[in-house]
């Protein structure tokens, strides 16, 4: 009887990842809106509306999508949307075949949402993406990937760096995948029963101490120099250039080509995962929040700088986690502003070059975003240098870098503290996610 109950619980959680939302609003239509950087076509907006490669400074409806979208996902420069019928649509950057439509389509059509080819026999429950890879989870828990990655992010076996059509990750056969999260070159997958698998680039222990390998990355080897340059020159472009320069020095670091169980967490039940560019967050059932990978911006949130998965120095119980390029976010139970009982708010730490933490220093210490006091956050997402959250009231709050309209406030101004996106006032917001420089909003109609 206990075994049967466990199986039923697993099936329930698997469906909950994507289709629980379906049951709430599949009887009504939905609409996807986007805003931010349009240079890669990730906004899905027609050139007749904003011009080729132009930005959108306010939430704008994505045309050409079905009216039954139940879930959206943002890669670094492309976007994905799942329908209630289990179909997957994609648009945006396609240099690495991450749209699943082949390379025959001209760049002028990347901004046009189209169905991903090769998934006709798969009932898609959820979708996730990195900069160069896309992934879909079938209703049977299977994982399908496509795109191009020299860092083994596809997880299709040694030396396999390209998949022009969705390909099943055979190494995870028999596992029921609930969620996948991608970094720059690494990936984590969470199963319905709480097991954690990792693959790809493992520098800095961003996958934990896998196969006994845990090497430091050039990104952190000169951390003091990086911090000094960023602080004194004070521009996001400088910070990004330094990261990219050190990425080039990482070419010979070890790669895990097939998904492997994360050794440190065997026997530990995991409930949520989030990958930043080169760090990882793992939330365990017992409330422990772990971090690993690069700590160049303090994104690990811990004084312990050992390589591997170790607890974040956080005093608030977390219920959900998210990562931007170099900053970390968690929805936590905090003390209410009136001192009576607990409240739900967002805690942030890590890179704060453009105020993406939504609060002042210190950056490397997890602290509450006080600008959201009194609000109950239910969703949070991080971009390259901005953050976005949805509250229980259905309101969308944004903060951080406003360049290219990525805050949706009608300007390019940065916002050091959370500010409500009032253009969506009155909308029933179901989901909000960030790519590097663009955002997707799912609303009910």
Coordinates of C-alpha atoms in Angstrom, one line a residue:
X1 CA 0.0 0.0 0.0
X2 CA 2.8 2.4 0.8
X3 CA 4.5 1.7 -2.5
X4 CA 1.3 2.3 -4.4
X5 CA 0.9 5.6 -2.5
X6 CA 4.4 6.6 -3.3
X7 CA 3.9 5.9 -7.0
X8 CA 0.7 8.0 -7.0
X9 CA 2.6 10.9 -5.3
X10 CA 5.3 10.7 -7.9
X11 CA 2.8 10.9 -10.7
X12 CA 1.0 13.8 -9.0
X13 CA 4.3 15.8 -8.7
X14 CA 5.3 15.1 -12.3
X15 CA 2.0 16.4 -13.6
X16 CA 2.2 19.4 -11.2
X17 CA 5.3 20.7 -12.8
X18 CA 3.5 21.8 -15.9
X19 CA -0.1 20.6 -16.0
X20 CA -1.3 21.7 -12.6
X21 CA -1.4 25.1 -14.1
X22 CA -3.3 23.7 -17.0
X23 CA -6.1 22.5 -14.8
X24 CA -6.5 25.9 -13.3
X25 CA -6.9 27.9 -16.5
X26 CA -7.1 25.6 -19.5
X27 CA -10.8 26.4 -19.8
X28 CA -9.9 30.1 -20.5
X29 CA -7.4 31.4 -23.1
X30 CA -4.0 32.7 -22.3
X31 CA -1.6 35.2 -23.8
X32 CA 2.1 35.6 -23.8
X33 CA 3.7 39.1 -23.5
X34 CA 7.3 40.0 -23.8
X35 CA 9.6 43.0 -23.3
X36 CA 13.3 43.8 -23.3
X37 CA 16.1 43.2 -25.7
X38 CA 14.9 42.2 -29.2
X39 CA 18.2 41.8 -31.0
X40 CA 18.0 38.0 -31.1
X41 CA 14.3 37.8 -31.8
X42 CA 13.6 36.4 -28.3
X43 CA 10.6 38.7 -27.9
X44 CA 8.7 37.0 -30.7
X45 CA 7.3 40.3 -31.9
X46 CA 6.8 41.0 -35.6
X47 CA 9.1 43.4 -37.4
X48 CA 6.1 45.4 -38.5
X49 CA 5.4 46.3 -34.9
X50 CA 8.9 47.1 -33.5
X51 CA 11.2 46.8 -36.4
X52 CA 13.9 44.2 -37.0
X53 CA 15.9 43.4 -33.9
X54 CA 14.4 46.3 -32.0
X55 CA 13.6 46.4 -28.3
X56 CA 10.3 46.5 -26.5
X57 CA 10.1 48.9 -23.5
X58 CA 6.7 47.7 -22.3
X59 CA 4.9 44.3 -22.2
X60 CA 3.7 43.6 -25.7
X61 CA 1.6 40.6 -26.9
X62 CA 3.4 37.9 -28.8
X63 CA 1.4 37.2 -31.8
X64 CA 1.3 33.9 -33.7
X65 CA 1.0 31.7 -30.6
X66 CA -1.9 29.4 -29.8
X67 CA -4.3 30.7 -27.2
X68 CA -3.8 27.8 -24.8
X69 CA -0.2 28.4 -23.6
X70 CA 0.3 26.9 -20.1
X71 CA 4.0 27.5 -19.5
X72 CA 6.8 29.7 -20.8
X73 CA 10.5 29.4 -20.5
X74 CA 13.3 31.8 -21.4
X75 CA 16.8 30.8 -22.6
X76 CA 19.6 33.3 -22.6
X77 CA 18.5 34.6 -26.0
X78 CA 15.5 32.5 -27.1
X79 CA 12.0 31.6 -25.8
X80 CA 9.9 28.5 -25.4
X81 CA 6.1 28.0 -24.8
X82 CA 4.1 24.8 -24.0
X83 CA 0.5 24.4 -24.9
X84 CA -2.3 22.5 -23.1
X85 CA -2.1 19.9 -25.9
X86 CA 1.6 19.2 -25.1
X87 CA 3.0 21.1 -28.1
X88 CA 6.2 23.2 -27.9
X89 CA 6.8 26.5 -29.6
X90 CA 10.1 28.3 -29.9
X91 CA 11.5 31.6 -31.2
X92 CA 14.7 33.7 -30.9
X93 CA 18.4 33.0 -31.5
X94 CA 19.0 29.9 -33.6
X95 CA 22.7 29.9 -34.3
X96 CA 23.0 26.6 -32.4
X97 CA 19.7 25.0 -33.6
X98 CA 18.1 25.6 -30.2
X99 CA 14.8 26.4 -31.8
X100 CA 14.4 22.9 -33.1
X101 CA 13.4 24.0 -36.6
X102 CA 16.7 23.5 -38.5
X103 CA 19.0 26.0 -39.9
X104 CA 17.3 26.4 -43.2
X105 CA 15.1 29.2 -41.9
X106 CA 16.6 32.6 -42.4
X107 CA 17.6 34.8 -39.5
X108 CA 14.7 37.2 -40.4
X109 CA 12.3 34.5 -39.3
X110 CA 13.8 33.7 -35.9
X111 CA 11.4 36.1 -34.2
X112 CA 8.4 34.2 -35.5
X113 CA 7.1 31.6 -33.0
X114 CA 7.0 28.1 -34.7
X115 CA 6.4 24.6 -33.4
X116 CA 9.5 22.6 -32.5
X117 CA 10.0 19.8 -35.0
X118 CA 10.6 16.2 -33.9
X119 CA 8.4 16.1 -30.8
X120 CA 5.2 14.8 -32.5
X121 CA 5.3 11.6 -30.4
X122 CA 6.0 13.5 -27.2
X123 CA 3.4 15.0 -24.9
X124 CA 5.4 17.9 -23.6
X125 CA 4.9 18.8 -19.9
X126 CA 7.6 21.4 -19.4
X127 CA 10.5 23.1 -21.2
X128 CA 13.8 24.7 -20.2
X129 CA 16.7 26.3 -22.0
X130 CA 20.2 27.7 -21.7
X131 CA 21.9 29.9 -24.2
X132 CA 22.7 27.1 -26.7
X133 CA 20.5 24.2 -25.7
X134 CA 16.7 23.6 -25.3
X135 CA 15.0 20.8 -23.4
X136 CA 11.6 19.3 -23.0
X137 CA 10.1 16.9 -20.4
X138 CA 7.5 14.4 -21.7
X139 CA 4.5 13.4 -19.7
X140 CA 6.3 10.1 -18.9
X141 CA 9.2 12.0 -17.3
X142 CA 11.5 11.5 -20.3
X143 CA 14.0 14.3 -21.1
X144 CA 14.6 15.5 -24.7
X145 CA 17.4 17.9 -25.7
X146 CA 18.6 19.8 -28.8
X147 CA 21.0 22.5 -29.8
X148 CA 24.8 22.7 -29.7
X149 CA 27.2 22.7 -26.8
X150 CA 30.9 22.0 -26.6
X151 CA 30.7 21.6 -22.9
X152 CA 28.6 18.5 -22.9
X153 CA 25.4 20.3 -21.9
X154 CA 23.3 18.0 -24.2
X155 CA 24.0 15.0 -22.0
X156 CA 23.9 12.7 -25.0
X157 CA 27.2 10.9 -24.5
X158 CA 30.9 11.5 -24.9
X159 CA 31.9 13.8 -27.7
X160 CA 28.3 14.6 -28.8
X161 CA 28.1 18.3 -29.2
X162 CA 25.2 18.8 -31.6
X163 CA 21.6 17.7 -31.9
X164 CA 19.6 19.3 -34.7
X165 CA 16.4 17.6 -33.6
X166 CA 15.1 16.7 -30.2
X167 CA 17.0 13.7 -28.9
X168 CA 16.1 11.6 -25.8
X169 CA 18.7 11.6 -23.0
X170 CA 19.1 7.8 -22.8
X171 CA 21.3 8.0 -19.7
X172 CA 18.2 9.1 -17.7
X173 CA 16.1 6.2 -19.0
X174 CA 13.9 5.0 -16.2
X175 CA 14.0 8.3 -14.3
X176 CA 11.1 10.6 -14.2
X177 CA 12.4 14.1 -14.7
X178 CA 10.5 17.0 -13.0
X179 CA 12.8 20.0 -13.7
X180 CA 16.0 20.9 -15.5
X181 CA 18.2 24.0 -15.1
X182 CA 21.0 25.1 -17.3
X183 CA 24.1 27.3 -16.7
X184 CA 26.6 28.4 -19.2
X185 CA 28.0 24.9 -19.7
X186 CA 26.5 22.7 -17.0
X187 CA 23.1 21.3 -16.3
X188 CA 21.2 19.8 -13.3
X189 CA 18.1 17.6 -13.5
X190 CA 15.7 16.9 -10.6
X191 CA 13.6 13.8 -10.6
X192 CA 10.1 13.4 -9.2
X193 CA 11.4 11.4 -6.3
X194 CA 14.0 14.1 -5.4
X195 CA 17.1 12.7 -6.9
X196 CA 19.7 15.0 -8.5
X197 CA 21.7 14.4 -11.7
X198 CA 24.3 16.7 -13.2
X199 CA 26.4 16.8 -16.4
X200 CA 28.4 19.2 -18.6
X201 CA 31.2 21.5 -17.5
X202 CA 32.2 20.9 -13.9
X203 CA 34.8 23.5 -13.0
X204 CA 34.6 25.0 -9.5
X205 CA 32.5 22.0 -8.4
X206 CA 29.4 23.5 -9.9
X207 CA 28.1 19.9 -10.2
X208 CA 29.4 19.0 -6.8
X209 CA 32.4 16.6 -6.4
X210 CA 31.5 14.4 -9.3
X211 CA 33.7 11.4 -9.9
X212 CA 36.1 12.9 -7.4
X213 CA 36.8 15.8 -9.7
X214 CA 36.6 19.3 -8.3
X215 CA 38.9 21.8 -9.9
X216 CA 39.1 25.6 -9.6
X217 CA 38.2 27.6 -12.6
X218 CA 40.3 30.5 -14.0
X219 CA 37.2 32.6 -13.4
X220 CA 37.9 32.5 -9.7
X221 CA 41.7 32.1 -9.8
X222 CA 42.0 35.9 -10.1
X223 CA 38.9 36.9 -8.2
X224 CA 40.6 39.7 -6.4
X225 CA 41.7 41.3 -9.6
X226 CA 38.2 41.0 -11.1
X227 CA 36.5 42.5 -8.1
X228 CA 39.0 45.4 -8.1
X229 CA 38.5 46.2 -11.8
X230 CA 34.7 46.0 -11.6
X231 CA 34.5 48.3 -8.6
X232 CA 36.9 50.9 -9.9
X233 CA 35.6 51.1 -13.5
X234 CA 32.0 50.6 -12.5
X235 CA 30.5 49.4 -15.8
X236 CA 28.6 46.3 -16.6
X237 CA 30.5 46.0 -20.0
X238 CA 33.8 45.6 -18.1
X239 CA 32.4 43.0 -15.8
X240 CA 31.0 41.0 -18.7
X241 CA 34.3 41.3 -20.7
X242 CA 36.3 40.0 -17.7
X243 CA 34.0 37.0 -17.4
X244 CA 34.2 36.2 -21.1
X245 CA 38.0 36.5 -21.1
X246 CA 38.3 33.9 -18.3
X247 CA 35.8 31.6 -20.0
X248 CA 38.2 31.3 -22.9
X249 CA 40.8 30.0 -20.4
X250 CA 38.5 27.3 -19.2
X251 CA 38.6 25.4 -22.5
X252 CA 40.6 22.5 -21.1
X253 CA 38.5 21.9 -18.0
X254 CA 36.9 18.5 -17.4
X255 CA 33.5 17.6 -18.8
X256 CA 30.9 15.1 -17.7
X257 CA 29.3 13.9 -20.9
X258 CA 26.5 11.8 -19.5
X259 CA 24.1 12.7 -16.6
X260 CA 25.4 11.3 -13.4
X261 CA 24.0 11.2 -9.9
X262 CA 25.4 14.0 -7.7
X263 CA 27.4 12.0 -5.2
X264 CA 27.2 14.4 -2.3
X265 CA 23.3 14.2 -2.3
X266 CA 22.7 10.5 -2.6
X267 CA 20.0 9.7 -0.1
X268 CA 19.0 13.4 0.2
X269 CA 15.7 14.5 -1.2
X270 CA 15.9 17.6 -3.4
X271 CA 12.9 19.8 -4.1
X272 CA 14.3 22.7 -6.3
X273 CA 17.3 23.6 -8.4
X274 CA 18.6 26.7 -10.1
X275 CA 21.7 27.3 -12.2
X276 CA 23.3 30.7 -12.7
X277 CA 25.9 31.2 -15.4
X278 CA 28.6 29.3 -13.5
X279 CA 27.1 28.4 -10.1
X280 CA 24.3 26.2 -8.8
X281 CA 21.7 26.3 -6.1
X282 CA 20.1 23.2 -4.6
X283 CA 17.1 23.2 -2.2
X284 CA 16.7 20.1 -0.1
X285 CA 13.5 18.8 1.5
X286 CA 14.7 19.4 5.0
X287 CA 15.1 23.1 4.2
X288 CA 18.8 23.2 3.6
X289 CA 19.9 25.4 0.8
X290 CA 23.2 24.4 -0.9
X291 CA 25.4 26.3 -3.4
X292 CA 28.4 25.4 -5.5
X293 CA 30.5 26.7 -8.4
X294 CA 32.0 30.1 -9.0
X295 CA 31.8 32.7 -6.1
X296 CA 33.4 35.6 -8.0
X297 CA 30.4 37.8 -7.2
X298 CA 29.5 36.3 -3.8
X299 CA 26.7 34.4 -5.5
X300 CA 27.3 31.3 -3.3
X301 CA 26.2 33.3 -0.3
X302 CA 28.5 31.5 2.1
X303 CA 31.8 32.2 4.0
X304 CA 32.9 28.6 3.3
X305 CA 34.8 28.8 0.0
X306 CA 35.5 25.1 -0.3
X307 CA 34.7 23.6 -3.7
X308 CA 31.5 21.5 -3.8
X309 CA 28.0 21.7 -2.5
X310 CA 27.8 23.4 0.9
X311 CA 25.1 25.2 2.9
X312 CA 24.3 28.9 2.1
X313 CA 24.6 31.2 5.1
X314 CA 20.9 32.0 5.2
X315 CA 18.7 32.2 8.2
X316 CA 15.4 32.2 6.4
X317 CA 13.6 29.0 5.4
X318 CA 13.4 28.9 1.6
X319 CA 10.6 27.5 -0.5
X320 CA 11.8 28.3 -4.1
X321 CA 15.1 29.4 -5.7
X322 CA 16.3 31.2 -8.9
X323 CA 19.5 32.4 -10.4
X324 CA 20.5 35.2 -12.6
X325 CA 23.9 35.4 -14.4
X326 CA 25.8 36.1 -11.2
X327 CA 23.2 36.6 -8.5
X328 CA 20.9 34.3 -6.5
X329 CA 17.3 34.7 -5.3
X330 CA 15.2 32.7 -2.9
X331 CA 11.6 33.0 -1.8
X332 CA 11.7 32.7 2.0
X333 CA 9.7 32.9 5.1
X334 CA 10.8 36.1 6.9
X335 CA 9.6 38.0 9.9
X336 CA 6.6 40.2 9.0
X337 CA 7.1 44.0 9.1
X338 CA 4.7 44.3 12.0
X339 CA 6.5 41.7 14.0
X340 CA 3.5 39.4 14.1
X341 CA 4.2 36.0 12.6
X342 CA 6.0 35.3 9.4
X343 CA 5.7 36.7 5.9
X344 CA 6.9 35.5 2.5
X345 CA 9.5 37.6 0.8
X346 CA 12.6 37.5 -1.5
X347 CA 16.1 37.1 -0.2
X348 CA 19.0 38.0 -2.6
X349 CA 22.8 37.9 -2.8
X350 CA 25.6 38.0 -5.4
X351 CA 26.4 40.3 -8.3
X352 CA 24.8 43.8 -7.7
X353 CA 26.4 45.9 -10.5
X354 CA 23.0 47.1 -11.7
X355 CA 21.1 46.8 -8.4
X356 CA 19.7 43.4 -9.5
X357 CA 19.6 42.4 -5.8
X358 CA 17.0 45.1 -5.2
X359 CA 18.9 46.3 -2.1
X360 CA 22.2 47.8 -1.0
X361 CA 25.3 46.1 0.2
X362 CA 26.6 43.7 1.4
X363 CA 26.3 41.6 -1.8
X364 CA 27.7 38.3 -0.6
X365 CA 25.4 38.0 2.3
X366 CA 21.8 36.7 1.8
X367 CA 19.5 39.5 2.9
X368 CA 15.8 40.3 2.5
X369 CA 14.7 42.6 -0.3
X370 CA 12.9 45.1 1.9
X371 CA 11.2 46.9 -1.0
X372 CA 8.9 43.9 -1.2
X373 CA 7.9 44.0 2.5
X374 CA 4.2 43.4 2.8
X375 CA 4.0 41.6 -0.6
X376 CA 3.8 37.8 -0.8
X377 CA 6.1 36.6 -3.6
X378 CA 5.1 33.4 -5.3
X379 CA 7.5 33.4 -8.3
X380 CA 10.9 34.9 -8.9
X381 CA 13.3 34.9 -11.8
X382 CA 16.7 36.4 -12.6
X383 CA 18.2 37.7 -15.8
X384 CA 21.7 38.9 -16.7
X385 CA 21.5 42.0 -14.4
X386 CA 17.8 42.3 -13.5
X387 CA 15.2 40.5 -11.5
X388 CA 11.4 39.9 -11.7
X389 CA 8.8 38.6 -9.3
X390 CA 5.1 37.8 -9.2
X391 CA 3.1 38.2 -6.0
X392 CA 0.0 36.5 -4.7
X393 CA -2.0 39.5 -5.9
X394 CA -0.9 38.8 -9.4
X395 CA 1.3 41.8 -9.6
X396 CA 4.7 41.9 -11.3
X397 CA 7.6 43.6 -9.7
X398 CA 10.9 44.4 -11.4
X399 CA 14.3 45.8 -10.4
X400 CA 17.9 46.1 -11.6
X401 CA 19.2 47.0 -15.0
X402 CA 16.7 48.8 -17.3
X403 CA 18.8 48.8 -20.4
X404 CA 16.9 47.8 -23.6
X405 CA 13.6 48.1 -21.7
X406 CA 14.3 44.9 -19.8
X407 CA 12.3 46.2 -16.9
X408 CA 9.2 47.0 -19.0
X409 CA 8.8 50.4 -17.5
X410 CA 9.0 52.4 -20.7
X411 CA 12.6 53.5 -20.2
X412 CA 16.2 52.4 -19.9
X413 CA 16.6 53.5 -16.3
X414 CA 17.9 51.2 -13.7
X415 CA 15.7 50.6 -10.6
X416 CA 17.6 50.0 -7.3
X417 CA 14.5 48.8 -5.6
X418 CA 11.5 46.7 -6.7
X419 CA 8.9 48.7 -8.6
X420 CA 5.5 47.4 -9.7
X421 CA 4.9 47.0 -13.4
X422 CA 1.7 49.0 -13.5
X423 CA 1.1 48.4 -17.2
X424 CA 0.0 44.9 -16.2
X425 CA -2.3 46.1 -13.4
X426 CA -5.6 44.3 -13.7
X427 CA -4.1 41.4 -15.6
X428 CA -4.3 37.9 -14.2
X429 CA -0.5 37.1 -14.3
X430 CA 0.2 33.4 -14.2
X431 CA 4.0 33.4 -14.8
X432 CA 6.9 35.7 -15.4
X433 CA 10.4 34.5 -16.5
X434 CA 13.6 36.2 -17.5
X435 CA 16.2 35.4 -20.2
X436 CA 19.5 37.2 -20.1
X437 CA 18.0 40.5 -21.3
X438 CA 14.3 39.7 -22.1
X439 CA 11.2 38.7 -20.2
X440 CA 8.1 36.6 -20.9
X441 CA 4.8 37.1 -19.1
X442 CA 1.9 34.6 -19.2
X443 CA -1.5 36.0 -18.5
X444 CA -5.0 34.6 -18.5
X445 CA -7.7 36.2 -20.7

